Amino acid sequence: MALSVRPIVGTRCKITALGTYVPPQIITNQDLEKMVDTNDQWIMERTGIKERHKLAAGLGVSDICVEAAKKCLAARGIEASEVEVIIVGTVTPDMMFPATACLVQNKIGAKGAWGFDVSAGCSGFVFALQAGVKLVESGAHKKVLVCGADANTRMTDYTDRTTCVLFGDGGGAVLLEPAEEGEIGFIDYQNEIDGSGATALNLKGGGSLNPPTHETIDKKMHYIYQDGPAVYKFAVRKMAEATSKVLERNGITGADLGCFIPHQANKRIITATADRLGMDPSRVIVNIEKYGNTSAGTIPLAMETAVEEGKLNKGDLVLLAAVGAGFSVGAVLLRWEI
Ligand SMILES: CC(C)(COP(=O)(O)OP(=O)(O)OC[C@H]1O[C@@H](n2cnc3c(N)ncnc32)[C@H](O)[C@@H]1OP(=O)(O)O)[C@@H](O)C(=O)NCCC(=O)NCCS
C-alpha cells in the first residue's frame, strides 16, 4: 500500500533528538522471590520481565527527566536556554504541585521556557508528545522538549505479588522542531480516554478525594491498585483498535512500518497487538525484560533500543502505541527524520 500523507494546517513537526535515562540500581526477579511468593519462571512467562530499575532515595522523577533531557539536548547540540516549552508526561511527579516540568526547567536551566505536566498513565508520553507536536505545528513554538518518565517503584507495594513484579523506574526525552523542506515527521494520531476504566487501575490515596490520613496509609491507598486481567483485556483490544485505525486512515499496513514501538506493560500484550497488525516480530521493539513497565518512560526507552538495534533509521515509518490508566489509549504514526 502507499502512504498518502494528509496535509496539515501549519508547519510539519519532527523529532530532532532523543535522550533516555534509567537509574543504576536494579531489582531482579530473584530479588523479588525473596520479598513475595513468586518466581522467575512465572514472571518471565506471564510478563517477559527479567529486571527493572529503581530510583535512589532522595531523588524524584524530575531527576530522571533531567538526565534524559541533558542527553537529548547534547545530541542536538543546543543549550537548555533555547528550549521554549517543556512538557512532562508522568503520574509519579516529585510533588502534587508544582508541576514536574517546572522542576526540570529550573534544574536544566531552561530560563525562557514555560511548560506543564500531562497525567495520562502509561499513555503519558504519547499524549505529551501530541500536545508538543500541536504547539510546533501551530507555529507557536520551534523547540519543545517532551519528557516521559515515571518512578513507579515509589508507588509499588512490595508485599503485593500481582503488581510488584511489573513496575520499574526510567524515562526519556525528545526534542520537537519544525520539519525541513521534504521531511514529513508526524503524520497522524489516535488518542482516546475512557474514564469508565478508572476503577481498574488507579492510586486512590493522596488526592483531593482521599487526602492522606493514617487510615489511607493503613488501607495501602498510596500504592498502585490494578485489576490485572481487566487491564490486560482492555489493552489487547484497544492497542489493536487504535493502531489499526491510524494505519488504515493513512493507507498503509504493518508491513509498511520500519518498526512498531509499543508501550512495554506485558510481552504478551505486545505480541497480541503485533500479531493483529501482521507485523514481522523482528520489527517489533521489545525491551521489557530489562526495564519492566516504566509507564510514561517505556516508549522513549524503546525508541532508544530501536536506534541501538539499528531498527529505527532516517526515513522509516514508525508507529507508537500505548494504553494506560484512565483508561487512556494513544497511537502515533510518524516518519523518523534523524
Ligand atoms: C498482571 C498480569 C501479569 C497477571 O497475569 P495473568 O496471566 O492475568 O494472571 P492472573 O492475574 O490471572 O493470575 C493467575 C495466577 O497467578 C497468580 N499470580 C499473580 N501474580 C503472581 C506472581 N507475581 N507470581 C506468582 N503467581 C502470581 C495469581 O494469584 C493467580 O493465582 P490463582 O490462579 O491461584 O488465583 C496481567 O494480567 C497483566 O499484564 N495485566 C495488564 C497489566 C498492565 O498492562 N498494566 C499496566 C497498564 S499500562
Short mmCIF file of C-alpha atoms and ligand atoms in Angstrom, two decimals, residues 37-39 42-43 46-47 122 161-162 165-167 201 226 228-229 231-232 235 263 265-266 268-269 293 323-325, ligand 1:
data_model
loop_
_atom_site.label_atom_id
_atom_site.label_comp_id
_atom_site.label_asym_id
_atom_site.label_seq_id
_atom_site.Cartn_x
_atom_site.Cartn_y
_atom_site.Cartn_z
CA ASP A 37 5.65 -15.66 46.83
CA THR A 38 6.75 -15.55 43.17
CA ASN A 39 9.41 -16.99 40.91
CA TRP A 42 6.19 -17.20 36.43
CA ILE A 43 7.32 -13.60 35.90
CA ARG A 46 3.43 -14.14 32.20
CA THR A 47 5.13 -10.77 31.64
CA CYS A 122 1.19 4.78 30.58
CA ARG A 161 2.97 -10.06 44.07
CA THR A 162 0.38 -9.18 41.45
CA VAL A 165 6.85 -7.69 39.63
CA LEU A 166 5.64 -5.37 36.86
CA PHE A 167 6.88 -1.86 37.52
CA LEU A 201 -6.12 0.93 37.55
CA GLN A 226 -4.66 -2.82 39.45
CA GLY A 228 -4.61 -7.06 36.06
CA PRO A 229 -6.87 -9.25 33.92
CA VAL A 231 -6.43 -4.06 32.18
CA TYR A 232 -4.94 -6.86 30.10
CA ALA A 235 -5.03 -3.20 26.50
CA HIS A 263 4.25 0.54 25.46
CA ALA A 265 3.48 -3.42 30.03
CA ASN A 266 3.46 -7.12 29.26
CA ARG A 268 2.01 -10.95 25.77
CA ILE A 269 0.07 -7.70 25.13
CA ASN A 293 6.83 -1.20 32.95
CA VAL A 323 -2.60 2.01 26.81
CA GLY A 324 -2.72 3.14 30.42
CA ALA A 325 -4.63 4.29 33.45
C1 LIG B 1 -0.80 -8.68 35.90
C2 LIG B 1 -0.71 -9.81 34.89
C3 LIG B 1 0.73 -10.05 34.50
C4 LIG B 1 -1.25 -11.09 35.52
O1 LIG B 1 -1.16 -12.14 34.59
P1 LIG B 1 -2.40 -13.11 34.38
O2 LIG B 1 -1.98 -14.13 33.43
O3 LIG B 1 -3.59 -12.25 34.04
O4 LIG B 1 -2.55 -13.76 35.79
P2 LIG B 1 -3.79 -13.73 36.79
O5 LIG B 1 -3.94 -12.36 37.37
O6 LIG B 1 -4.97 -14.36 36.12
O7 LIG B 1 -3.25 -14.69 37.90
C5 LIG B 1 -3.00 -16.08 37.66
C6 LIG B 1 -2.48 -16.71 38.93
O8 LIG B 1 -1.12 -16.26 39.16
C7 LIG B 1 -1.03 -15.74 40.48
N1 LIG B 1 -0.03 -14.67 40.49
C8 LIG B 1 -0.23 -13.35 40.31
N2 LIG B 1 0.94 -12.71 40.39
C9 LIG B 1 1.88 -13.65 40.61
C10 LIG B 1 3.27 -13.59 40.76
N3 LIG B 1 3.96 -12.45 40.72
N4 LIG B 1 3.94 -14.76 40.95
C11 LIG B 1 3.29 -15.93 41.01
N5 LIG B 1 1.97 -16.04 40.86
C12 LIG B 1 1.27 -14.91 40.66
C13 LIG B 1 -2.40 -15.24 40.81
O9 LIG B 1 -2.59 -15.12 42.20
C14 LIG B 1 -3.27 -16.29 40.17
O10 LIG B 1 -3.29 -17.40 41.04
P3 LIG B 1 -4.66 -18.23 41.25
O11 LIG B 1 -4.97 -18.77 39.88
O12 LIG B 1 -4.27 -19.26 42.25
O13 LIG B 1 -5.66 -17.24 41.72
C15 LIG B 1 -1.55 -9.49 33.64
O14 LIG B 1 -2.91 -9.51 33.98
C16 LIG B 1 -1.23 -8.16 33.04
O15 LIG B 1 -0.17 -7.96 32.50
N6 LIG B 1 -2.19 -7.22 33.07
C17 LIG B 1 -2.04 -5.93 32.47
C18 LIG B 1 -1.02 -5.16 33.21
C19 LIG B 1 -0.82 -3.81 32.61
O16 LIG B 1 -0.75 -3.67 31.44
N7 LIG B 1 -0.68 -2.84 33.50
C20 LIG B 1 -0.30 -1.53 33.23
C21 LIG B 1 -1.25 -0.85 32.36
S1 LIG B 1 -0.41 0.20 31.38
#
